[in-house]
Short mmCIF file of C-alpha atoms and ligand atoms in Angstrom, two decimals:
data_model
loop_
_atom_site.label_atom_id
_atom_site.label_comp_id
_atom_site.label_asym_id
_atom_site.label_seq_id
_atom_site.Cartn_x
_atom_site.Cartn_y
_atom_site.Cartn_z
CA MET A 1 -2.34 -8.39 10.65
CA PHE A 2 1.75 -7.53 11.60
CA ASP A 3 0.75 -5.63 14.54
CA SER A 4 4.22 -6.06 16.20
CA LEU A 5 6.39 -5.28 13.25
CA SER A 6 3.66 -2.30 12.57
CA GLY A 7 4.14 -0.78 15.77
CA ARG A 8 7.82 -0.76 15.60
CA LEU A 9 8.44 0.74 12.55
CA GLN A 10 5.80 3.47 13.38
CA ASN A 11 7.67 4.48 16.33
CA VAL A 12 10.81 4.57 13.92
CA PHE A 13 8.77 6.66 11.79
CA ARG A 14 7.59 8.83 14.70
CA ASN A 15 11.71 9.98 15.71
CA LEU A 16 12.27 10.34 11.76
CA ARG A 17 9.30 12.99 11.22
CA GLY A 18 10.98 15.46 13.10
CA LEU A 19 14.32 14.99 11.21
CA GLY A 20 15.63 18.34 10.25
CA LYS A 21 18.74 16.74 8.24
CA ILE A 22 19.51 13.16 6.76
CA SER A 23 23.12 12.59 7.83
CA GLU A 24 24.90 9.20 8.05
CA SER A 25 24.59 8.89 11.81
CA ASN A 26 21.20 9.55 12.20
CA VAL A 27 20.19 7.36 9.20
CA SER A 28 22.28 5.11 10.61
CA ASP A 29 20.48 4.96 13.97
CA ALA A 30 17.01 4.48 12.42
CA LEU A 31 18.28 1.89 10.40
CA ARG A 32 19.41 -0.31 13.30
CA ASP A 33 15.60 0.35 14.67
CA VAL A 34 14.10 -0.93 11.31
CA ARG A 35 16.45 -4.04 11.37
CA MET A 36 15.47 -5.05 14.75
CA ALA A 37 12.20 -4.65 13.76
CA LEU A 38 12.53 -6.75 10.77
CA LEU A 39 14.37 -9.61 12.35
CA ASP A 40 12.03 -9.87 15.53
CA ALA A 41 9.20 -9.92 12.85
CA ASP A 42 11.26 -13.40 11.59
CA VAL A 43 12.35 -12.07 8.30
CA ASN A 44 15.20 -13.87 7.21
CA PHE A 45 18.57 -11.83 8.15
CA LYS A 46 20.19 -11.80 4.77
CA VAL A 47 16.87 -10.25 3.83
CA ALA A 48 16.92 -7.90 6.72
CA ARG A 49 20.43 -6.90 5.92
CA ASP A 50 20.00 -6.27 2.33
CA PHE A 51 16.97 -4.20 2.85
CA ILE A 52 18.85 -1.90 5.14
CA GLU A 53 21.94 -1.45 2.81
CA ALA A 54 19.36 -0.37 0.00
CA VAL A 55 17.61 1.85 2.36
CA LYS A 56 20.91 3.49 3.43
CA GLN A 57 22.16 3.81 -0.24
CA LYS A 58 19.23 5.59 -1.11
CA ALA A 59 19.12 8.16 1.94
CA LEU A 60 22.35 9.28 1.53
CA GLY A 61 22.48 9.42 -2.21
CA GLU A 62 19.08 11.07 -2.98
CA HIS A 63 18.81 14.71 -3.82
CA VAL A 64 17.08 16.48 -0.97
CA VAL A 65 13.68 17.68 -2.25
CA GLN A 66 13.16 20.87 -0.68
CA SER A 67 9.51 21.12 -0.06
CA VAL A 68 9.27 17.53 1.54
CA GLN A 69 10.98 17.22 5.46
CA PRO A 70 14.02 15.31 5.57
CA GLY A 71 12.39 12.91 7.68
CA GLN A 72 9.36 12.13 5.34
CA GLN A 73 11.52 12.02 2.57
CA MET A 74 13.30 8.70 4.58
CA ILE A 75 9.96 7.60 5.36
CA LYS A 76 9.14 7.58 1.64
CA ILE A 77 12.51 5.72 1.11
CA ILE A 78 11.70 2.68 3.02
CA HIS A 79 8.21 2.30 1.79
CA ASP A 80 9.49 2.42 -1.32
CA GLU A 81 12.02 -0.53 -0.69
CA LEU A 82 9.34 -2.66 1.00
CA VAL A 83 7.23 -2.26 -2.03
CA THR A 84 10.08 -3.85 -3.95
CA LEU A 85 10.67 -6.26 -1.21
CA LEU A 86 7.23 -7.58 -1.43
CA GLY A 87 7.00 -7.68 -5.35
CA SER A 88 6.55 -4.30 -6.48
CA GLU A 89 3.10 -4.94 -8.27
CA ASN A 90 0.44 -7.76 -8.09
CA ALA A 91 1.33 -10.54 -10.05
CA GLU A 92 -2.05 -12.17 -11.67
CA LEU A 93 -2.74 -15.60 -12.47
CA GLN A 94 -1.74 -16.61 -16.29
CA LEU A 95 -4.26 -18.94 -16.93
CA ILE A 96 -4.08 -19.59 -20.49
CA GLY A 97 -4.98 -22.68 -22.28
CA ASN A 98 -8.27 -24.30 -22.06
CA PRO A 99 -8.30 -26.24 -19.52
CA ALA A 100 -6.00 -23.99 -17.67
CA CYS A 101 -5.00 -25.85 -14.55
CA VAL A 102 -3.71 -24.95 -11.31
CA LEU A 103 -1.62 -27.04 -8.71
CA MET A 104 -2.13 -26.17 -5.00
CA CYS A 105 1.09 -27.27 -3.06
CA GLY A 106 2.06 -26.52 0.26
CA LEU A 107 2.87 -28.03 3.92
CA HIS A 108 0.02 -30.20 6.01
CA GLY A 109 -2.12 -27.41 7.21
CA SER A 110 -1.01 -24.22 5.56
CA GLY A 111 -4.38 -23.70 4.10
CA LYS A 112 -4.50 -25.61 0.61
CA THR A 113 -7.84 -27.09 0.54
CA THR A 114 -9.43 -23.35 1.85
CA THR A 115 -7.66 -21.90 -0.43
CA SER A 116 -8.48 -24.31 -3.61
CA ALA A 117 -12.13 -23.35 -2.53
CA LYS A 118 -11.64 -19.48 -2.07
CA LEU A 119 -9.75 -19.11 -5.44
CA ALA A 120 -12.41 -21.27 -7.45
CA LYS A 121 -15.21 -18.46 -5.86
CA TRP A 122 -12.79 -15.94 -6.92
CA LEU A 123 -12.04 -17.49 -10.50
CA THR A 124 -15.97 -18.15 -11.10
CA LYS A 125 -16.36 -14.50 -10.34
CA GLN A 126 -13.98 -13.79 -13.24
CA GLY A 127 -16.43 -15.75 -15.32
CA ARG A 128 -14.26 -18.91 -15.42
CA SER A 129 -16.05 -22.47 -14.86
CA VAL A 130 -14.08 -24.17 -12.35
CA LEU A 131 -13.59 -27.51 -11.37
CA LEU A 132 -12.05 -28.42 -8.15
CA VAL A 133 -10.39 -31.70 -7.99
CA ALA A 134 -10.04 -33.56 -4.80
CA ALA A 135 -6.60 -34.96 -5.35
CA ASP A 136 -5.22 -35.33 -1.42
CA VAL A 137 -5.74 -39.33 -1.04
CA TYR A 138 -4.25 -39.62 2.23
CA ARG A 139 -6.35 -37.80 4.67
CA PRO A 140 -9.88 -39.59 4.51
CA ALA A 141 -11.63 -36.32 5.52
CA ALA A 142 -9.98 -34.27 2.56
CA MET A 143 -12.21 -35.37 -0.17
CA ASP A 144 -15.44 -34.68 2.13
CA GLN A 145 -13.99 -30.94 3.26
CA LEU A 146 -13.46 -29.91 -0.31
CA GLU A 147 -17.18 -31.57 -1.28
CA THR A 148 -18.58 -29.95 1.60
CA LEU A 149 -17.18 -26.56 0.38
CA GLY A 150 -17.70 -27.00 -3.35
CA ALA A 151 -21.25 -27.47 -2.28
CA LYS A 152 -21.60 -24.25 -0.31
CA LEU A 153 -19.95 -22.46 -3.12
CA GLU A 154 -22.15 -24.36 -5.81
CA ILE A 155 -18.58 -25.09 -7.60
CA PRO A 156 -18.40 -28.62 -8.79
CA VAL A 157 -16.05 -31.11 -7.06
CA PHE A 158 -14.47 -34.28 -8.80
CA VAL A 159 -13.80 -36.62 -6.11
CA GLN A 160 -13.27 -40.38 -6.42
CA LYS A 161 -13.77 -41.99 -2.86
CA GLY A 162 -11.35 -44.58 -1.93
CA GLU A 163 -9.19 -44.04 -5.16
CA THR A 164 -5.47 -43.84 -4.11
CA ASP A 165 -4.00 -43.13 -7.44
CA VAL A 166 -3.60 -39.54 -7.86
CA LEU A 167 -2.41 -39.59 -11.32
CA LYS A 168 -5.78 -41.76 -12.06
CA ILE A 169 -7.92 -39.06 -10.27
CA ALA A 170 -6.14 -36.51 -12.21
CA ARG A 171 -6.31 -38.19 -15.62
CA ASP A 172 -10.37 -38.62 -14.97
CA ALA A 173 -10.78 -35.52 -13.57
CA LEU A 174 -9.39 -34.26 -17.06
CA ASP A 175 -11.85 -35.90 -19.40
CA PHE A 176 -14.55 -35.16 -16.94
CA ALA A 177 -13.94 -31.34 -17.52
CA GLN A 178 -13.72 -31.86 -20.94
CA LEU A 179 -17.12 -33.60 -21.17
CA GLN A 180 -18.91 -30.95 -18.62
CA GLN A 181 -17.05 -27.74 -20.13
CA ARG A 182 -15.18 -26.64 -17.45
CA ASN A 183 -12.07 -24.52 -18.56
CA THR A 184 -10.43 -24.14 -15.09
CA LEU A 185 -9.07 -26.98 -12.73
CA ILE A 186 -7.74 -26.58 -9.26
CA PHE A 187 -6.36 -29.49 -7.76
CA ASP A 188 -6.07 -29.99 -4.23
CA THR A 189 -3.17 -32.02 -3.02
CA ALA A 190 -1.98 -33.41 0.26
CA GLY A 191 0.45 -31.67 2.70
CA ARG A 192 2.78 -33.54 5.01
CA LEU A 193 4.09 -32.15 8.11
CA GLN A 194 7.47 -31.57 6.63
CA ILE A 195 8.69 -31.48 2.87
CA ASP A 196 9.70 -35.57 1.97
CA GLU A 197 10.99 -37.35 -0.99
CA PRO A 198 7.63 -39.26 -1.82
CA LEU A 199 5.36 -36.38 -1.10
CA VAL A 200 7.67 -34.05 -3.64
CA GLN A 201 7.93 -37.05 -6.24
CA GLU A 202 4.07 -37.29 -6.23
CA LEU A 203 3.76 -33.75 -6.91
CA VAL A 204 6.14 -33.92 -9.52
CA ARG A 205 4.55 -36.80 -11.47
CA LEU A 206 1.23 -34.94 -10.60
CA ARG A 207 2.51 -32.09 -12.56
CA ASP A 208 3.97 -33.64 -15.29
CA LEU A 209 0.64 -34.91 -16.02
CA VAL A 210 -1.41 -31.93 -15.86
CA LYS A 211 0.85 -29.48 -17.14
CA PRO A 212 -0.61 -26.66 -15.31
CA GLN A 213 -0.13 -22.94 -15.81
CA GLU A 214 -0.05 -22.04 -12.23
CA THR A 215 1.74 -24.07 -9.29
CA LEU A 216 0.78 -22.21 -6.38
CA LEU A 217 2.65 -22.53 -2.99
CA VAL A 218 0.14 -22.30 -0.07
CA LEU A 219 2.31 -20.48 2.94
CA ASP A 220 0.68 -20.09 6.24
CA ALA A 221 2.09 -16.64 7.31
CA ALA A 222 2.64 -17.41 10.84
CA THR A 223 5.37 -19.89 10.00
CA GLY A 224 7.94 -17.28 9.99
CA GLN A 225 11.47 -17.65 8.52
CA GLU A 226 10.65 -21.40 8.21
CA ALA A 227 8.14 -21.00 5.52
CA VAL A 228 10.81 -19.77 3.55
CA ASN A 229 12.90 -22.81 3.44
CA VAL A 230 10.11 -24.76 3.00
CA ALA A 231 8.97 -22.60 -0.15
CA SER A 232 12.85 -22.70 -1.49
CA HIS A 233 12.24 -26.71 -1.25
CA PHE A 234 8.82 -26.83 -2.96
CA ASP A 235 10.28 -24.25 -5.47
CA LYS A 236 13.37 -26.55 -6.25
CA ALA A 237 11.01 -29.38 -6.96
CA LEU A 238 8.18 -28.03 -8.82
CA ASN A 239 9.12 -24.54 -10.00
CA VAL A 240 6.36 -22.94 -8.52
CA THR A 241 4.63 -19.98 -10.44
CA GLY A 242 3.68 -18.11 -7.19
CA ALA A 243 2.67 -18.21 -3.40
CA VAL A 244 -0.54 -17.60 -1.71
CA LEU A 245 -0.08 -16.14 1.98
CA THR A 246 -2.49 -17.57 4.54
CA LYS A 247 -3.91 -16.75 7.99
CA LEU A 248 -2.80 -12.76 7.53
CA ASP A 249 -5.57 -12.25 9.96
CA GLY A 250 -3.81 -13.71 12.78
CA ASP A 251 -0.95 -12.82 14.49
CA ALA A 252 1.52 -13.64 11.89
CA ARG A 253 4.96 -11.79 12.55
CA GLY A 254 5.59 -11.19 8.64
CA GLY A 255 8.64 -12.96 8.04
CA ALA A 256 7.41 -15.23 5.36
CA ALA A 257 5.53 -12.53 3.68
CA LEU A 258 8.50 -10.10 3.87
CA SER A 259 11.34 -12.67 2.69
CA PHE A 260 9.26 -15.19 0.26
CA LYS A 261 9.84 -13.02 -2.68
CA SER A 262 13.53 -11.90 -2.41
CA VAL A 263 14.40 -15.46 -1.35
CA VAL A 264 12.73 -17.50 -3.99
CA GLY A 265 12.42 -14.61 -6.42
CA LYS A 266 8.31 -15.64 -7.37
CA PRO A 267 5.69 -13.54 -6.77
CA ILE A 268 2.98 -13.37 -3.87
CA LYS A 269 -0.02 -13.80 -5.79
CA PHE A 270 -3.16 -14.24 -3.21
CA MET A 271 -3.40 -13.75 0.54
CA GLY A 272 -6.03 -15.49 2.79
CA VAL A 273 -7.13 -13.18 5.65
CA GLY A 274 -9.97 -15.39 7.00
CA GLU A 275 -11.23 -18.66 7.20
CA LYS A 276 -14.51 -18.07 4.98
CA PRO A 277 -14.68 -18.43 1.04
CA GLU A 278 -14.70 -14.33 0.61
CA ASP A 279 -11.51 -13.94 3.01
CA PHE A 280 -9.40 -13.97 0.16
CA GLU A 281 -7.68 -11.14 -1.97
CA PRO A 282 -5.04 -10.47 -4.62
CA PHE A 283 -1.93 -9.38 -2.95
CA HIS A 284 -0.85 -5.81 -3.47
CA PRO A 285 2.70 -5.16 -2.64
CA ASP A 286 2.25 -1.47 -2.61
CA ARG A 287 -0.85 -1.75 -0.09
CA MET A 288 0.69 -4.22 2.12
CA ALA A 289 3.35 -2.02 2.62
CA GLN A 290 1.22 0.79 3.44
CA ARG A 291 -0.70 -1.23 5.86
CA ILE A 292 2.66 -2.52 7.36
CA LEU A 293 3.58 1.13 7.99
CA GLY A 294 0.13 2.24 8.92
CA MET A 295 0.82 5.88 7.36
CA GLY A 296 -2.40 6.27 5.51
CA ASP A 297 -1.10 7.15 1.99
CA ILE A 298 1.86 9.73 3.17
CA VAL A 299 3.76 8.58 0.18
CA THR A 300 1.21 9.55 -2.69
CA LEU A 301 1.15 12.91 -0.73
CA VAL A 302 4.67 13.41 -0.95
CA GLU A 303 4.68 12.96 -4.37
CA LYS A 304 1.97 15.23 -5.09
CA ALA A 305 3.37 17.71 -2.95
CA VAL A 306 6.60 17.38 -5.09
CA GLU A 307 4.96 17.59 -8.32
CA ALA A 308 2.71 20.34 -7.38
CA VAL A 309 5.22 22.60 -5.63
CA ASP A 310 7.41 24.62 -7.71
CA GLN A 311 10.31 24.27 -4.94
CA GLU A 312 12.15 27.58 -5.61
CA LYS A 313 8.84 29.53 -5.25
CA ALA A 314 7.93 27.56 -2.16
CA MET A 315 11.18 28.63 -0.64
CA ALA A 316 10.72 32.35 -1.64
CA LEU A 317 7.32 32.19 -0.20
CA GLU A 318 8.83 30.80 3.24
CA GLU A 319 11.13 33.60 3.55
CA LYS A 320 8.43 36.11 2.40
CA MET A 321 6.34 34.97 5.35
CA ARG A 322 8.90 35.03 7.98
CA LYS A 323 9.70 38.49 7.19
CA GLY A 324 5.79 39.33 6.89
CA ASN A 325 6.27 40.19 3.20
CA PHE A 326 3.39 38.18 2.00
CA THR A 327 1.08 39.73 -0.70
CA LEU A 328 -2.35 39.16 -1.98
CA ASP A 329 -0.61 37.68 -5.15
CA ASP A 330 1.24 35.28 -2.69
CA PHE A 331 -2.33 34.31 -1.43
CA LEU A 332 -3.53 33.52 -4.86
CA SER A 333 -0.68 31.41 -5.84
CA GLN A 334 -0.90 29.45 -2.66
CA LEU A 335 -4.81 28.74 -3.40
CA ARG A 336 -3.72 27.53 -6.96
CA GLN A 337 -0.88 24.95 -5.85
CA MET A 338 -3.36 23.85 -3.17
CA LYS A 339 -5.86 23.25 -6.13
CA GLU A 340 -3.35 21.52 -8.41
CA MET A 341 -2.82 19.08 -5.32
CA GLY A 342 -6.38 17.53 -5.96
CA PRO A 343 -9.42 17.80 -4.16
CA LEU A 344 -8.69 18.62 -0.36
CA GLU A 345 -10.71 15.41 0.64
CA GLY A 346 -8.07 13.25 -1.16
CA ILE A 347 -5.60 15.30 0.20
CA VAL A 348 -6.79 15.12 3.80
CA GLY A 349 -7.70 11.41 3.52
CA MET A 350 -4.00 10.69 2.75
CA LEU A 351 -2.60 11.89 5.83
CA PRO A 352 -2.15 9.58 8.77
CA GLY A 353 -5.46 10.06 10.95
CA GLY A 354 -6.97 11.98 7.93
CA ALA A 355 -9.59 9.48 7.25
CA ASP A 356 -10.96 10.54 10.88
CA MET A 357 -10.51 14.28 10.55
CA LEU A 358 -13.01 13.94 6.92
CA LYS A 359 -15.60 12.29 9.22
CA GLY A 360 -17.48 15.31 10.54
CA ALA A 361 -16.06 17.91 7.82
CA ASP A 362 -17.52 19.28 4.97
CA LEU A 363 -14.95 20.04 2.97
CA SER A 364 -16.84 20.82 -0.46
CA LYS A 365 -18.04 23.78 1.31
CA SER A 366 -13.95 24.78 1.60
CA GLU A 367 -13.75 23.91 -1.77
CA LYS A 368 -16.23 26.28 -2.78
CA GLU A 369 -14.99 28.67 -0.89
CA PHE A 370 -11.46 28.10 -2.34
CA ARG A 371 -12.83 29.02 -5.73
CA ARG A 372 -14.81 31.92 -4.13
CA MET A 373 -11.54 33.03 -2.94
CA GLU A 374 -9.89 32.58 -6.31
CA GLY A 375 -12.31 34.71 -7.82
CA ILE A 376 -12.08 37.83 -5.81
CA LEU A 377 -8.07 37.86 -5.74
CA CYS A 378 -8.73 37.18 -9.64
CA ALA A 379 -10.97 40.64 -9.74
CA MET A 380 -8.27 42.71 -8.47
CA THR A 381 -5.19 44.32 -10.04
CA PRO A 382 -1.76 43.17 -10.05
CA LYS A 383 -1.13 46.48 -8.29
CA GLU A 384 -3.64 46.14 -5.70
CA ARG A 385 -2.48 42.37 -5.07
CA ALA A 386 1.11 43.54 -4.29
CA THR A 387 -0.02 46.94 -2.37
CA PRO A 388 -3.31 45.50 -0.40
CA GLN A 389 -3.16 49.04 1.55
CA LEU A 390 -4.69 50.66 -1.72
CA LEU A 391 -8.17 48.64 -1.50
CA ASN A 392 -10.20 51.43 -0.15
CA ALA A 393 -14.10 51.22 -0.08
CA LYS A 394 -14.56 52.03 -4.02
CA ARG A 395 -12.43 49.85 -4.90
CA ARG A 396 -13.52 47.02 -3.02
CA GLN A 397 -16.89 47.78 -4.43
CA ARG A 398 -15.58 47.32 -7.87
CA ILE A 399 -13.68 43.90 -6.94
CA ALA A 400 -17.27 42.58 -5.70
CA LYS A 401 -19.14 43.41 -8.51
CA GLY A 402 -16.16 41.76 -10.72
CA SER A 403 -16.41 38.68 -9.00
CA GLY A 404 -20.00 38.40 -8.11
CA VAL A 405 -20.06 38.68 -4.62
CA SER A 406 -20.97 41.01 -1.77
CA VAL A 407 -18.68 43.68 -0.32
CA ALA A 408 -18.67 41.88 2.86
CA GLU A 409 -17.32 38.86 1.24
CA VAL A 410 -14.51 40.66 -0.39
CA ASN A 411 -13.50 42.36 3.05
CA ASN A 412 -13.95 38.94 4.82
CA VAL A 413 -10.98 37.34 2.47
CA LEU A 414 -9.09 40.78 3.27
CA ARG A 415 -9.67 39.93 6.72
CA ARG A 416 -8.73 36.45 6.29
CA PHE A 417 -5.48 37.41 4.62
CA ASP A 418 -4.58 39.96 7.34
CA GLU A 419 -4.93 37.27 9.90
CA MET A 420 -2.90 34.90 7.84
CA ARG A 421 -0.28 37.28 7.53
CA GLU A 422 -0.42 38.14 11.38
CA MET A 423 -0.24 34.03 11.75
CA MET A 424 2.41 33.43 9.78
CA LYS A 425 4.98 36.20 11.22
CA LYS A 426 4.09 34.41 14.65
CA LEU A 427 4.70 31.18 12.85
CA GLY A 428 8.09 32.38 11.62
CA LYS A 429 9.19 32.96 15.51
CA PHE A 430 7.68 29.46 16.10
CA GLN A 431 9.47 27.54 13.84
CA LYS A 432 12.50 29.01 14.65
CA MET A 433 11.94 28.26 18.08
CA ALA A 434 10.63 24.85 17.19
CA ALA A 435 13.65 24.08 15.27
CA LYS A 436 15.92 24.54 18.28
CA PHE A 437 14.01 21.72 19.85
CA GLY A 438 14.44 19.72 16.86
CA GLY A 439 10.55 19.77 16.26
CA LYS A 440 8.87 20.20 12.95
CA LEU A 441 5.68 22.13 12.05
CA PRO A 442 3.19 20.62 9.97
CA GLY A 443 2.39 22.01 6.53
CA MET A 444 5.31 20.73 4.46
CA GLY A 445 6.16 24.22 3.01
CA MET A 446 2.65 25.30 2.41
CA PRO A 447 1.40 27.49 5.34
CA GLY A 448 -1.69 28.64 5.33
CA MET A 449 -3.15 24.73 5.13
CA ARG A 450 -5.96 25.62 7.17
CA PHE A 451 -9.30 23.23 6.84
N1 GTP B 1 -7.76 -17.51 9.76
C1 GTP B 1 -7.62 -18.37 8.84
N2 GTP B 1 -7.76 -19.31 8.83
C2 GTP B 1 -7.57 -20.02 8.11
C3 GTP B 1 -7.20 -19.40 6.62
N3 GTP B 1 -6.80 -20.28 5.56
C4 GTP B 1 -6.94 -21.53 6.33
N4 GTP B 1 -7.35 -21.40 7.40
C5 GTP B 1 -7.55 -22.65 8.58
O1 GTP B 1 -6.52 -23.51 8.58
C6 GTP B 1 -7.01 -24.58 8.79
C7 GTP B 1 -6.17 -25.68 7.93
O2 GTP B 1 -6.73 -25.28 6.33
P1 GTP B 1 -6.98 -26.35 5.42
O3 GTP B 1 -7.39 -25.61 4.10
O4 GTP B 1 -7.78 -27.28 5.68
O5 GTP B 1 -5.21 -26.57 5.01
P2 GTP B 1 -4.63 -27.96 4.03
O6 GTP B 1 -3.58 -27.36 3.71
O7 GTP B 1 -5.59 -28.19 3.54
O8 GTP B 1 -4.30 -29.26 5.24
P3 GTP B 1 -4.16 -30.72 5.01
O9 GTP B 1 -4.99 -31.19 4.02
O10 GTP B 1 -4.36 -31.39 6.19
O11 GTP B 1 -2.45 -30.45 4.34
C8 GTP B 1 -8.66 -24.57 8.78
O12 GTP B 1 -9.01 -24.57 10.28
C9 GTP B 1 -8.84 -23.44 7.82
O13 GTP B 1 -10.07 -22.80 8.18
C10 GTP B 1 -7.06 -17.82 6.76
O14 GTP B 1 -6.83 -17.08 5.51
N5 GTP B 1 -7.12 -17.44 7.83
MG1 MG B 2 -6.64 -30.08 2.93
#
């Protein structure tokens, strides 16, 4: 799904990650690449232009959060804007009334019949009693196709073979639904190669008769920008309530998905991701943005980091570490901050590639160890934490007793602390060096994240 767009944006992000500062010129460079990627994905040029402008305004205007690298912040801005572009939130179907009617419309081959069946299955799972209505009177095989699909899913299909009056079919279907106590009707209509007046007129008459709560435009995601023109036409004539994007499992470049909401102003409600009835999902703009950006859930991670870390403290800590003044008190507050960010598994899972990292690791062990370390550190007096040299054998024994562990474990924590302090001194030097080369070390202001 959107492989090419995804790959290009991820390249831009790779460069952005190392960004030490957000400035007009480096933002412009990155955004030029983003714009090209969008245009190549067949996104409407006005949509691409507005998108870039919005990101730029935010990037240059945004208060820089100290604990997050500027490049990462920029990635988050692009992500958020992409979510807005895709529609912000999942838009649910509004099916009030009994019966509730759904009218499917769209071009020839866009997936109306398949989607009608998928939606029928989905709504049946939600507890609705659905009646599929074969309202395509032009293609002889169309009614058979819907009938077969309905039979497979064990969902009734209203068919009047040979009938050419769509309005008559619709009236009879409504009567039949009442008789059979079906509370939801899905009308599968005919498609055309191009949108034309007779088709539109027929759909308008059908709509006026059945008064659907939902008029869904079925859009083939592979159609690119052209899909947006089609969508505008359908919307003008029928005032659609939303779209279903189909064939997202293919090599769709993404243009239709990314342009629809902002050009037509209606939400994408569902997506089709395969030919089978179960290849169908509600459309979630945020999840889609994350898929396109292929970034795990770095956004949530940045948000959590911003919430959990007191920024001034974090900076003071970094300073201390560079100078080698890191104390056991600092060690303790680091442990606690990490705990505030939530379970380790959650944090690692959100990092790009984190899911792979998690496969072999036993993080519950690390978490237990964290807790034990915290217990040991808490059993020390503030004076001992500030001046670890005070910790002679007698004091270590007292601490072990106080925290319910062996002296060896207390020694172990202290050894790790020493190692960490050493590592940090080195890291401080290394960070300075890396900065010279434009690189940046991971850790987001939280050194000591070792799993
Ligand atoms: N891979 C994939 N194929 C799909 C999807 N949705 C529909 N198709 C396929 O697209 C083709 C056309 O689907 P139909 O449902 O017949 O399209 P239609 O809009 O009803 O076509 P007409 O009635 O001729 O206008 C079929 O071969 C479907 O199996 C999808 O989400 N993914
Ligand atoms: Mg059809």
